[in-house]
CSV table of C-alpha atoms in Angstrom, one decimal:
chain,number,residue,atom,x,y,z
A,365,MET,CA,156.0,143.9,-95.2
A,366,SER,CA,154.9,145.9,-92.3
A,367,THR,CA,154.2,150.1,-93.1
A,368,PRO,CA,154.5,152.5,-90.9
A,369,ASN,CA,151.5,152.3,-90.7
A,370,ASP,CA,151.3,148.9,-89.4
A,371,ALA,CA,154.2,150.0,-87.0
A,372,ASN,CA,152.0,153.3,-85.4
A,373,GLU,CA,148.2,151.5,-85.8
A,374,GLY,CA,150.2,148.7,-83.4
A,375,ARG,CA,151.5,151.0,-81.1
A,376,THR,CA,148.3,152.7,-80.6
A,377,GLU,CA,146.4,149.6,-79.7
A,378,GLU,CA,149.3,149.0,-76.7
A,379,THR,CA,148.9,152.3,-75.0
A,380,LYS,CA,145.2,151.4,-75.6
A,381,GLN,CA,145.7,148.4,-73.8
A,382,VAL,CA,147.7,149.9,-71.2
A,383,ARG,CA,145.5,152.6,-70.3
A,384,VAL,CA,142.8,149.7,-70.4
A,385,THR,CA,145.3,148.3,-67.6
A,386,HIS,CA,145.3,151.6,-65.7
A,387,GLU,CA,142.0,152.6,-65.7
A,388,GLU,CA,140.8,148.8,-64.8
A,389,SER,CA,143.6,149.2,-61.7
A,390,PHE,CA,142.2,152.4,-60.5
A,391,SER,CA,138.3,150.9,-60.7
A,392,SER,CA,139.3,148.6,-58.4
A,393,SER,CA,141.4,150.0,-56.2
A,394,ASP,CA,137.9,152.9,-55.4
A,395,ARG,CA,135.8,149.6,-54.6
A,396,ASN,CA,138.1,148.8,-52.4
A,397,GLY,CA,138.5,151.6,-50.9
A,398,ASN,CA,135.4,152.7,-50.0
A,399,ASP,CA,134.4,149.4,-49.5
A,400,SER,CA,137.0,149.7,-46.5
A,401,ARG,CA,135.9,153.3,-45.6
A,402,ARG,CA,132.1,151.7,-44.6
A,403,LYS,CA,133.0,149.1,-42.1
A,404,GLN,CA,134.7,151.2,-40.4
A,405,VAL,CA,131.5,153.2,-40.5
A,406,MET,CA,129.4,150.8,-39.4
A,407,ILE,CA,131.8,149.9,-36.4
A,408,VAL,CA,132.0,153.7,-35.3
A,409,ALA,CA,128.2,153.7,-35.6
A,410,VAL,CA,127.9,150.7,-33.2
A,411,VAL,CA,130.3,151.9,-31.3
A,412,ALA,CA,128.2,155.3,-30.5
A,413,LEU,CA,125.0,153.2,-30.2
A,414,VAL,CA,126.5,150.9,-27.2
A,415,ALA,CA,128.1,153.5,-25.9
A,416,MET,CA,124.6,155.7,-25.9
A,417,VAL,CA,122.5,152.4,-25.3
A,418,THR,CA,124.8,152.7,-22.4
A,419,ILE,CA,124.6,156.2,-21.1
A,420,LEU,CA,120.4,156.1,-20.7
A,421,PHE,CA,120.9,152.6,-18.8
A,422,ALA,CA,123.2,154.4,-16.2
A,423,PHE,CA,121.3,157.3,-16.4
A,424,LEU,CA,117.8,155.4,-15.8
A,425,TRP,CA,119.7,153.4,-13.3
A,426,LEU,CA,120.9,156.0,-11.0
A,427,ARG,CA,118.8,158.6,-10.7
A,428,PRO,CA,116.0,158.2,-8.0
A,429,ALA,CA,113.4,157.0,-7.5
A,430,LYS,CA,110.3,158.6,-8.4
A,431,GLU,CA,108.1,158.9,-4.8
A,432,VAL,CA,105.2,157.5,-5.2
A,433,LYS,CA,101.3,159.1,-3.9
A,434,THR,CA,98.9,156.7,-3.5
A,435,GLU,CA,95.1,157.6,-0.9
A,436,ALA,CA,95.5,155.9,1.8
A,437,PRO,CA,92.7,153.5,2.2
A,438,ALA,CA,90.2,155.0,5.1
A,439,ALA,CA,90.7,152.7,7.8
A,440,ALA,CA,94.3,153.6,7.3
A,441,GLY,CA,94.5,157.5,8.2
A,442,ASN,CA,98.2,158.6,7.4
A,443,THR,CA,100.3,156.0,5.5
A,444,GLU,CA,103.7,157.1,3.0
A,445,THR,CA,105.1,154.7,0.7
A,446,VAL,CA,108.7,153.3,-0.4
A,447,LYS,CA,109.8,151.0,-3.1
A,448,PHE,CA,112.0,148.1,-2.3
A,449,LEU,CA,113.9,146.3,-4.8
A,450,MET,CA,112.6,142.5,-5.9
A,451,GLU,CA,116.6,141.8,-5.3
A,452,GLN,CA,116.6,143.7,-1.9
A,453,GLN,CA,113.1,140.9,-0.6
A,454,TRP,CA,115.5,138.7,-2.4
A,455,LEU,CA,118.7,139.6,-0.2
A,456,ILE,CA,117.2,139.4,3.6
A,457,ARG,CA,114.6,136.9,2.4
A,458,MET,CA,111.8,139.0,3.3
A,459,LYS,CA,108.1,137.5,4.6
A,460,LEU,CA,104.6,138.6,4.6
A,461,ALA,CA,101.3,137.3,6.5
A,462,ARG,CA,98.1,137.7,5.4
A,463,VAL,CA,95.8,140.3,7.6
A,464,ASP,CA,93.1,137.4,9.0
A,465,GLU,CA,90.0,137.5,11.2
A,466,GLN,CA,90.7,134.5,13.5
A,467,THR,CA,88.6,133.4,16.8
A,468,VAL,CA,91.8,133.4,19.3
A,469,ALA,CA,91.2,132.2,23.3
A,470,ARG,CA,91.9,135.5,25.1
A,471,GLN,CA,95.7,134.8,27.0
A,472,ILE,CA,96.7,136.6,30.4
A,473,THR,CA,100.4,136.8,30.8
A,474,ALA,CA,102.6,137.1,33.9
A,475,THR,CA,106.8,136.3,34.6
A,476,GLY,CA,106.8,133.9,37.8
A,477,ARG,CA,108.9,132.7,40.2
A,478,VAL,CA,109.3,128.8,41.2
A,479,VAL,CA,108.8,128.2,44.6
A,480,PRO,CA,108.6,125.3,47.1
A,481,ALA,CA,104.7,123.8,47.6
A,482,ALA,CA,103.4,123.9,51.1
A,483,ASN,CA,104.6,121.1,52.7
A,484,LYS,CA,106.7,119.8,50.1
A,485,GLN,CA,110.6,121.8,52.0
A,486,ALA,CA,111.5,120.9,55.7
A,487,VAL,CA,114.5,122.3,57.8
A,488,ILE,CA,115.8,120.6,60.0
A,489,ALA,CA,116.5,121.5,63.4
A,490,PRO,CA,116.3,119.9,66.4
A,491,PRO,CA,114.5,121.0,69.4
A,492,VAL,CA,118.1,119.6,71.3
A,493,GLY,CA,121.9,121.0,71.5
A,494,GLY,CA,124.2,117.9,71.4
A,495,ILE,CA,126.9,116.6,69.7
A,496,LEU,CA,126.4,115.2,66.0
A,497,ALA,CA,127.8,111.2,66.0
A,498,GLY,CA,127.4,108.7,63.6
A,499,GLY,CA,127.7,108.2,60.0
A,500,GLN,CA,127.5,110.3,57.3
A,501,ILE,CA,125.6,113.1,56.9
A,502,PRO,CA,123.3,114.2,53.5
A,503,ARG,CA,124.9,115.7,51.0
A,504,ILE,CA,123.8,118.0,49.2
A,505,GLY,CA,122.3,116.6,46.1
A,506,GLN,CA,121.4,113.6,48.3
A,507,ARG,CA,117.8,111.8,48.1
A,508,VAL,CA,116.9,111.1,51.3
A,509,ALA,CA,113.6,108.9,52.0
A,510,GLN,CA,111.2,109.6,54.8
A,511,GLY,CA,111.0,108.6,58.1
A,512,GLN,CA,115.4,107.8,56.9
A,513,THR,CA,117.8,108.3,59.9
A,514,ILE,CA,119.5,111.8,58.7
A,515,ALA,CA,121.9,112.6,61.7
A,516,VAL,CA,122.3,111.4,65.1
A,517,LEU,CA,122.8,113.9,68.1
A,518,GLN,CA,124.6,112.8,71.0
A,519,GLN,CA,124.4,115.2,73.7
A,520,THR,CA,124.2,115.5,78.2
A,521,ALA,CA,120.9,117.0,78.4
A,522,THR,CA,120.4,119.3,81.8
A,523,SER,CA,117.0,119.4,83.4
A,524,ALA,CA,116.3,122.6,81.4
A,525,GLU,CA,117.1,120.8,78.1
A,526,GLN,CA,114.8,117.9,79.6
A,527,ALA,CA,112.2,119.9,79.6
A,528,GLN,CA,112.4,122.2,76.6
A,529,VAL,CA,111.3,118.8,74.7
A,530,ARG,CA,108.4,118.4,76.9
A,531,ALA,CA,107.6,121.2,75.9
A,532,ALA,CA,107.8,120.3,72.8
A,533,SER,CA,106.5,117.3,72.3
A,534,ALA,CA,103.9,118.4,73.8
A,535,SER,CA,103.4,121.6,71.4
A,536,ILE,CA,103.8,119.1,68.7
A,537,GLY,CA,101.0,117.1,70.0
A,538,LEU,CA,98.6,120.5,70.1
A,539,GLU,CA,99.7,121.2,66.5
A,540,ASN,CA,98.4,117.2,65.6
A,541,ALA,CA,95.4,117.7,67.2
A,542,ARG,CA,94.8,120.8,65.7
A,543,LEU,CA,95.7,119.9,62.0
A,544,GLU,CA,93.5,116.4,63.0
A,545,ALA,CA,90.7,118.0,63.5
A,546,ASP,CA,91.4,120.4,60.0
A,547,ARG,CA,91.5,116.7,58.5
A,548,ARG,CA,88.2,115.4,59.6
A,549,THR,CA,86.8,118.7,58.3
A,550,ALA,CA,88.3,118.3,54.8
A,551,ALA,CA,87.4,115.1,54.5
A,552,GLY,CA,83.5,115.8,54.7
A,553,GLU,CA,83.6,117.9,52.3
A,554,VAL,CA,85.3,116.1,49.8
A,555,GLU,CA,82.9,113.9,50.7
A,556,SER,CA,80.1,116.7,50.5
A,557,ALA,CA,82.4,117.6,46.5
A,558,ARG,CA,81.5,113.6,45.9
A,559,VAL,CA,77.9,114.2,46.5
A,560,ARG,CA,77.7,117.2,44.1
A,561,LEU,CA,79.4,115.8,42.1
A,562,ASP,CA,78.3,112.1,41.3
A,563,LEU,CA,74.5,114.4,41.3
A,564,ALA,CA,76.4,116.6,38.3
A,565,GLN,CA,77.8,113.7,36.5
A,566,LYS,CA,74.0,111.7,36.3
A,567,GLU,CA,72.3,115.2,35.2
A,568,ALA,CA,74.8,115.7,33.1
A,569,ASN,CA,74.6,112.5,30.9
A,570,ARG,CA,70.7,112.6,31.2
A,571,ALA,CA,70.7,115.7,29.4
A,572,GLN,CA,72.5,114.4,26.7
A,573,ARG,CA,70.2,111.7,25.9
A,574,LEU,CA,67.6,114.1,26.1
A,575,TYR,CA,69.0,116.8,23.6
A,576,GLU,CA,70.0,113.3,21.5
A,577,ARG,CA,66.2,112.6,21.6
A,578,LYS,CA,66.1,116.2,20.7
A,579,ALA,CA,64.2,116.7,23.8
A,580,PHE,CA,66.2,118.8,25.6
A,581,SER,CA,67.8,122.4,23.8
A,582,GLU,CA,71.8,123.0,23.5
A,583,ARG,CA,71.7,125.8,26.1
A,584,GLN,CA,70.3,123.7,28.9
A,585,LEU,CA,72.8,120.3,27.2
A,586,GLN,CA,75.9,123.0,27.9
A,587,ALA,CA,74.2,124.8,31.0
A,588,ALA,CA,74.4,120.6,32.3
A,589,GLU,CA,78.0,119.7,31.5
A,590,ALA,CA,79.5,123.8,32.7
A,591,ASP,CA,77.7,122.8,35.9
A,592,LEU,CA,79.4,118.9,36.1
A,593,LYS,CA,83.1,121.3,35.0
A,594,SER,CA,82.1,123.2,38.1
A,595,ALA,CA,81.6,119.8,40.4
A,596,LYS,CA,84.8,118.2,39.2
A,597,ALA,CA,87.0,121.7,40.6
A,598,VAL,CA,84.9,122.1,43.3
A,599,TYR,CA,86.2,118.3,44.4
A,600,ASP,CA,89.7,118.3,43.4
A,601,ALA,CA,90.3,121.6,45.1
A,602,ALA,CA,88.5,119.7,48.2
A,603,VAL,CA,91.2,116.6,46.9
A,604,LYS,CA,94.5,118.6,47.4
A,605,ARG,CA,93.5,121.3,50.4
A,606,LEU,CA,93.0,117.0,52.7
A,607,GLU,CA,96.2,115.5,50.3
A,608,ALA,CA,97.4,119.0,51.7
A,609,LEU,CA,96.3,118.4,55.2
A,610,THR,CA,97.4,114.6,55.6
A,611,SER,CA,101.1,115.7,54.6
A,612,THR,CA,101.6,118.3,57.1
A,613,ARG,CA,100.3,116.3,60.0
A,614,SER,CA,103.0,113.8,58.6
A,615,VAL,CA,105.5,116.7,59.4
A,616,ALA,CA,104.6,117.8,62.2
A,617,ALA,CA,104.4,114.3,64.3
A,618,ALA,CA,108.1,113.9,62.3
A,619,ARG,CA,109.4,117.1,64.8
A,620,ALA,CA,109.0,115.8,67.4
A,621,ASN,CA,111.3,111.8,65.6
A,622,VAL,CA,114.0,112.6,68.5
A,623,GLY,CA,115.6,110.0,70.3
A,624,SER,CA,115.6,110.2,74.6
A,625,ALA,CA,116.5,113.5,75.9
A,626,ASN,CA,119.7,111.1,78.4
A,627,ALA,CA,119.9,109.8,75.0
A,628,SER,CA,121.0,110.3,71.3
A,629,PHE,CA,118.4,111.4,69.2
A,630,ALA,CA,118.0,110.7,65.7
A,631,VAL,CA,117.1,112.5,63.3
A,632,ARG,CA,114.7,111.6,61.1
A,633,ALA,CA,113.3,112.6,57.4
A,634,PRO,CA,109.8,114.4,57.5
A,635,LEU,CA,109.2,113.8,53.8
A,636,SER,CA,111.0,112.3,51.3
A,637,GLY,CA,112.6,114.7,48.8
A,638,TYR,CA,116.5,115.9,48.2
A,639,VAL,CA,119.2,117.3,50.8
A,640,THR,CA,119.5,121.3,49.6
A,641,LYS,CA,121.4,122.6,51.9
A,642,VAL,CA,123.8,121.4,54.7
A,643,ASN,CA,125.3,123.7,57.2
A,644,LYS,CA,126.6,121.2,59.9
A,645,SER,CA,129.1,118.6,59.9
A,646,ILE,CA,129.8,115.5,62.0
A,647,GLY,CA,131.6,116.3,64.9
A,648,GLU,CA,129.6,119.8,65.3
A,649,GLN,CA,127.9,121.2,68.2
A,650,VAL,CA,124.3,121.9,67.8
A,651,ALA,CA,122.8,124.7,69.9
A,652,PRO,CA,118.4,124.0,70.4
A,653,GLY,CA,116.3,125.2,67.3
A,654,GLU,CA,119.6,125.3,65.1
A,655,ALA,CA,119.6,124.3,61.0
A,656,ILE,CA,120.7,120.7,60.4
A,657,LEU,CA,120.1,120.6,56.7
A,658,GLU,CA,117.1,120.9,53.9
A,659,ILE,CA,115.6,119.5,52.3
A,660,THR,CA,113.2,119.8,48.9
A,661,ASN,CA,111.3,117.4,47.2
A,662,LEU,CA,111.1,118.6,44.2
A,663,ASP,CA,108.3,116.2,42.2
A,664,THR,CA,105.3,119.3,42.6
A,665,VAL,CA,106.6,122.4,42.8
A,666,TRP,CA,104.7,126.0,43.3
A,667,VAL,CA,104.9,128.7,40.3
A,668,GLU,CA,103.8,133.1,42.2
A,669,ALA,CA,102.9,135.5,39.9
A,670,PRO,CA,101.2,138.2,39.8
A,671,VAL,CA,98.5,139.1,37.5
A,672,PHE,CA,96.5,142.1,37.9
A,673,GLU,CA,93.7,142.7,39.3
A,674,ARG,CA,91.8,143.4,36.1
A,675,ASP,CA,92.4,139.6,35.1
A,676,LEU,CA,91.5,138.2,38.9
A,677,ASN,CA,88.4,137.9,37.9
A,678,ARG,CA,88.8,135.8,34.8
A,679,LEU,CA,90.9,133.1,37.2
A,680,GLY,CA,89.2,130.6,39.8
A,681,GLY,CA,89.9,127.1,41.1
A,682,GLY,CA,91.0,124.7,38.8
A,683,VAL,CA,92.4,127.1,35.8
A,684,GLY,CA,95.1,125.5,33.8
A,685,ALA,CA,97.8,127.7,32.9
A,686,THR,CA,101.2,126.9,30.9
A,687,PHE,CA,104.7,127.3,32.0
A,688,THR,CA,108.1,128.0,30.3
A,689,THR,CA,111.4,129.1,31.3
A,690,ALA,CA,114.4,129.6,30.1
A,691,ALA,CA,116.7,126.8,30.9
A,692,HIS,CA,114.1,124.6,28.7
A,693,PRO,CA,113.4,126.6,26.0
A,694,GLY,CA,110.7,125.4,23.4
A,695,HIS,CA,109.3,122.9,26.2
A,696,GLU,CA,106.0,123.6,28.3
A,697,PHE,CA,104.9,122.5,31.6
A,698,ARG,CA,101.6,122.7,32.3
A,699,GLY,CA,99.8,123.7,36.4
A,700,THR,CA,96.4,124.7,37.8
A,701,VAL,CA,95.9,127.7,40.0
A,702,VAL,CA,95.3,126.9,43.8
A,703,ASP,CA,95.5,130.3,44.9
A,704,ILE,CA,94.9,133.5,44.7
A,705,GLY,CA,96.4,136.2,46.4
A,706,ALA,CA,93.2,138.5,49.2
A,707,VAL,CA,95.9,141.6,48.5
A,708,ILE,CA,96.6,143.7,46.3
A,709,ASN,CA,100.0,145.2,45.4
A,710,GLU,CA,99.1,149.5,45.9
A,711,ALA,CA,102.6,149.6,43.3
A,712,THR,CA,101.6,147.2,40.6
A,713,ARG,CA,97.8,146.6,40.7
A,714,ALA,CA,98.9,142.8,41.2
A,715,ALA,CA,97.8,140.2,43.1
A,716,THR,CA,100.3,137.1,43.3
A,717,VAL,CA,98.3,134.1,42.0
A,718,VAL,CA,100.1,130.3,43.1
A,719,PHE,CA,100.1,127.4,40.6
A,720,GLN,CA,101.2,124.0,41.4
A,721,VAL,CA,103.2,122.1,38.7
A,722,PRO,CA,104.3,118.7,38.6
A,723,ASN,CA,107.4,118.0,38.5
A,724,GLY,CA,108.1,114.2,38.5
A,725,GLY,CA,111.7,115.0,35.5
A,726,ARG,CA,113.1,117.6,38.8
A,727,ALA,CA,113.3,120.2,35.9
A,728,LEU,CA,112.0,123.2,37.3
A,729,ARG,CA,114.5,124.6,40.1
A,730,ILE,CA,113.7,126.2,43.1
A,731,GLY,CA,114.4,130.1,42.3
A,732,MET,CA,114.1,129.8,38.4
A,733,GLN,CA,111.7,131.9,36.6
A,734,ALA,CA,109.2,130.7,34.6
A,735,ASN,CA,106.3,133.0,32.3
A,736,VAL,CA,102.9,132.8,32.8
A,737,SER,CA,100.4,131.9,30.1
A,738,LEU,CA,96.7,131.2,31.2
A,739,ASP,CA,93.8,130.7,29.5
A,740,ALA,CA,90.7,133.4,30.6
A,741,GLY,CA,88.0,130.9,29.7
A,742,GLU,CA,86.7,133.6,26.3
A,743,SER,CA,87.1,133.5,23.1
A,744,VAL,CA,87.6,137.0,20.7
A,745,THR,CA,87.3,136.8,17.6
A,746,ALA,CA,89.7,140.4,15.7
A,747,MET,CA,91.8,141.0,13.3
A,748,MET,CA,95.7,139.3,14.2
A,749,ILE,CA,98.5,139.9,12.5
A,750,PRO,CA,101.8,138.3,14.3
A,751,ARG,CA,103.9,140.1,16.1
A,752,SER,CA,106.9,141.1,14.2
A,753,ALA,CA,105.4,143.0,11.4
A,754,VAL,CA,104.7,146.1,14.5
A,755,LEU,CA,107.4,149.0,14.8
A,756,ASP,CA,107.7,151.9,17.3
A,757,ASN,CA,107.3,155.1,15.8
A,758,GLU,CA,108.0,157.3,18.0
A,759,SER,CA,104.7,157.0,20.3
A,760,LYS,CA,103.0,154.6,17.0
A,761,LYS,CA,102.7,151.4,15.8
A,762,ILE,CA,103.2,151.4,12.3
A,763,VAL,CA,103.2,148.3,9.8
A,764,TYR,CA,103.9,148.2,6.4
A,765,VAL,CA,101.1,146.6,3.0
A,766,LEU,CA,102.6,145.2,0.4
A,767,LEU,CA,101.0,146.8,-2.5
A,768,SER,CA,102.8,145.3,-5.7
A,769,GLY,CA,105.5,143.4,-6.6
A,770,GLU,CA,107.9,146.3,-5.3
A,771,GLU,CA,105.8,149.1,-3.1
A,772,PHE,CA,105.2,149.6,0.3
A,773,GLN,CA,102.7,151.6,2.0
A,774,ARG,CA,103.9,152.1,5.8
A,775,ARG,CA,100.5,152.4,7.9
A,776,GLU,CA,99.5,153.8,11.8
A,777,VAL,CA,97.8,151.0,13.4
A,778,THR,CA,96.0,150.7,16.7
A,779,LEU,CA,96.7,147.4,18.5
A,780,GLY,CA,94.3,145.5,21.1
A,781,ASP,CA,95.5,142.7,22.8
A,782,GLU,CA,98.4,140.5,22.6
A,783,TYR,CA,97.6,136.3,22.0
A,784,GLY,CA,100.6,134.1,22.4
A,785,ASP,CA,102.4,135.6,18.6
A,786,LYS,CA,99.8,138.1,17.4
A,787,VAL,CA,97.8,140.5,18.2
A,788,ALA,CA,94.5,142.5,17.3
A,789,VAL,CA,94.6,144.8,14.8
A,790,LEU,CA,91.6,147.1,15.8
A,791,SER,CA,92.4,150.1,13.0
A,792,GLY,CA,94.5,150.6,10.3
A,793,LEU,CA,94.2,147.8,8.4
A,794,ASN,CA,92.4,145.8,5.6
A,795,LYS,CA,91.3,141.8,5.6
A,796,GLY,CA,93.8,139.9,2.8
A,797,GLU,CA,96.5,142.5,3.2
A,798,ARG,CA,99.8,140.9,3.5
A,799,VAL,CA,102.3,142.9,5.7
A,800,VAL,CA,105.6,142.6,6.5
A,801,THR,CA,106.8,140.2,8.7
A,802,GLN,CA,110.5,139.3,8.1
A,803,GLY,CA,112.1,142.8,7.2
A,804,ALA,CA,110.2,145.8,7.9
A,805,TYR,CA,112.9,147.3,9.7
A,806,GLN,CA,115.2,147.0,6.2
A,807,ILE,CA,112.0,148.8,4.9
A,808,ARG,CA,112.2,151.9,7.5
A,809,LEU,CA,115.5,152.0,7.1
A,810,GLN,CA,114.5,152.6,2.9
A,811,GLU,CA,112.3,154.9,3.6
A,812,LEU,CA,114.7,157.3,6.1
A,813,LYS,CA,117.2,157.3,3.1
A,814,PRO,CA,117.1,161.1,1.9
A,815,ALA,CA,115.6,161.2,-1.9
A,816,ASP,CA,119.8,161.6,-4.2
A,817,ALA,CA,120.2,157.9,-1.2
A,818,GLY,CA,117.1,155.7,-2.4
A,819,VAL,CA,116.2,153.2,-4.3
A,820,HIS,CA,116.8,153.2,-7.6
A,821,SER,CA,114.4,152.5,-10.1
A,822,HIS,CA,114.6,150.5,-13.8
A,823,GLU,CA,111.3,152.6,-15.7
A,824,THR,CA,111.5,155.7,-16.9
């Protein structure tokens, strides 16, 4: 049987159990609260750290680049440096070229015009009047052969006209006689040049044999070869002159190739070529000496170009030249000098030089503009860079030199002669340096920006 004391002890035990249970509950709640607070603190710390990193990165990215001052090389004169990021270089596809010492042939350049070669163009103008009859007049662009009948002139000649025909025939006879004398002289010059060429060839062969046996020096061999080259140039020029005189004689004879003054006149082509102008049609009246049409032979053309007097002494008979035109980009035509003008233009200080150019495909047309480039016969050794690397800065020439991956230096340079797409550098650059050939203008614009709008650096 239980006693009151037992009951009191039971209530006391229950009370202790309840207190322990509440204490355990409060302890668990405290632990959960602490974990939650720690997580919140960690999240806030991470967010704050990210914000600080972002602010720092933005500060470094948006601040202006520091201007780097370097001492210029002794040859460079006044210089400036500029930052240009890799991303910008990739965007504009920047290109560089190394400053190298090169040996190149000196070039003379000029702009000329295509003209008919001597005796390769004829204006058909009969010496008597009449009415064009017979078949069709050749049209523009039609090819005609030498001696081909191109028109028939029907007329009733007066006594005066008959006398005019006789006078014209007599004049042509005198002209042919003069041309025949010139032709004989030219033939003699060809023979003399051929003899000299044969002797020069034999001497060159002999010099080559002796040089191989070490009996001749290289200088003696070169002298013999130079004499051979000169003799060949003289021979070629003499042959061309003889050919020109022969053609002229044929043209002069053809001018008289009309029929009787009292009947129909068969007008024939004095040379083979293409009809480039037509002035009359069948049935029209033609006055004495009036042009009917024009014929031009385009198998060979001339290019006339002004060459400065300082360069004339570098030219001579047979000097080669190349020609380019806007109509045929990328294609080069080749020709030779046939005449150097005897008169200097006082305004331009240049003389007209005539070049003969083979034109079998008729790619060159009369009146076309041609860019001429001649080998001046000498070579020079100089520091070379592409012309595309050079910028104009007021009255000075500048280039941009790569110093490091993203750093460039502006240099003032002194330039020499141009050689095709390259130009000689007299001062301002050192061998082995690299200059910007594509993108220099963009670097120039970057350099001209104010300091607070400059290139942004990733460096601290």
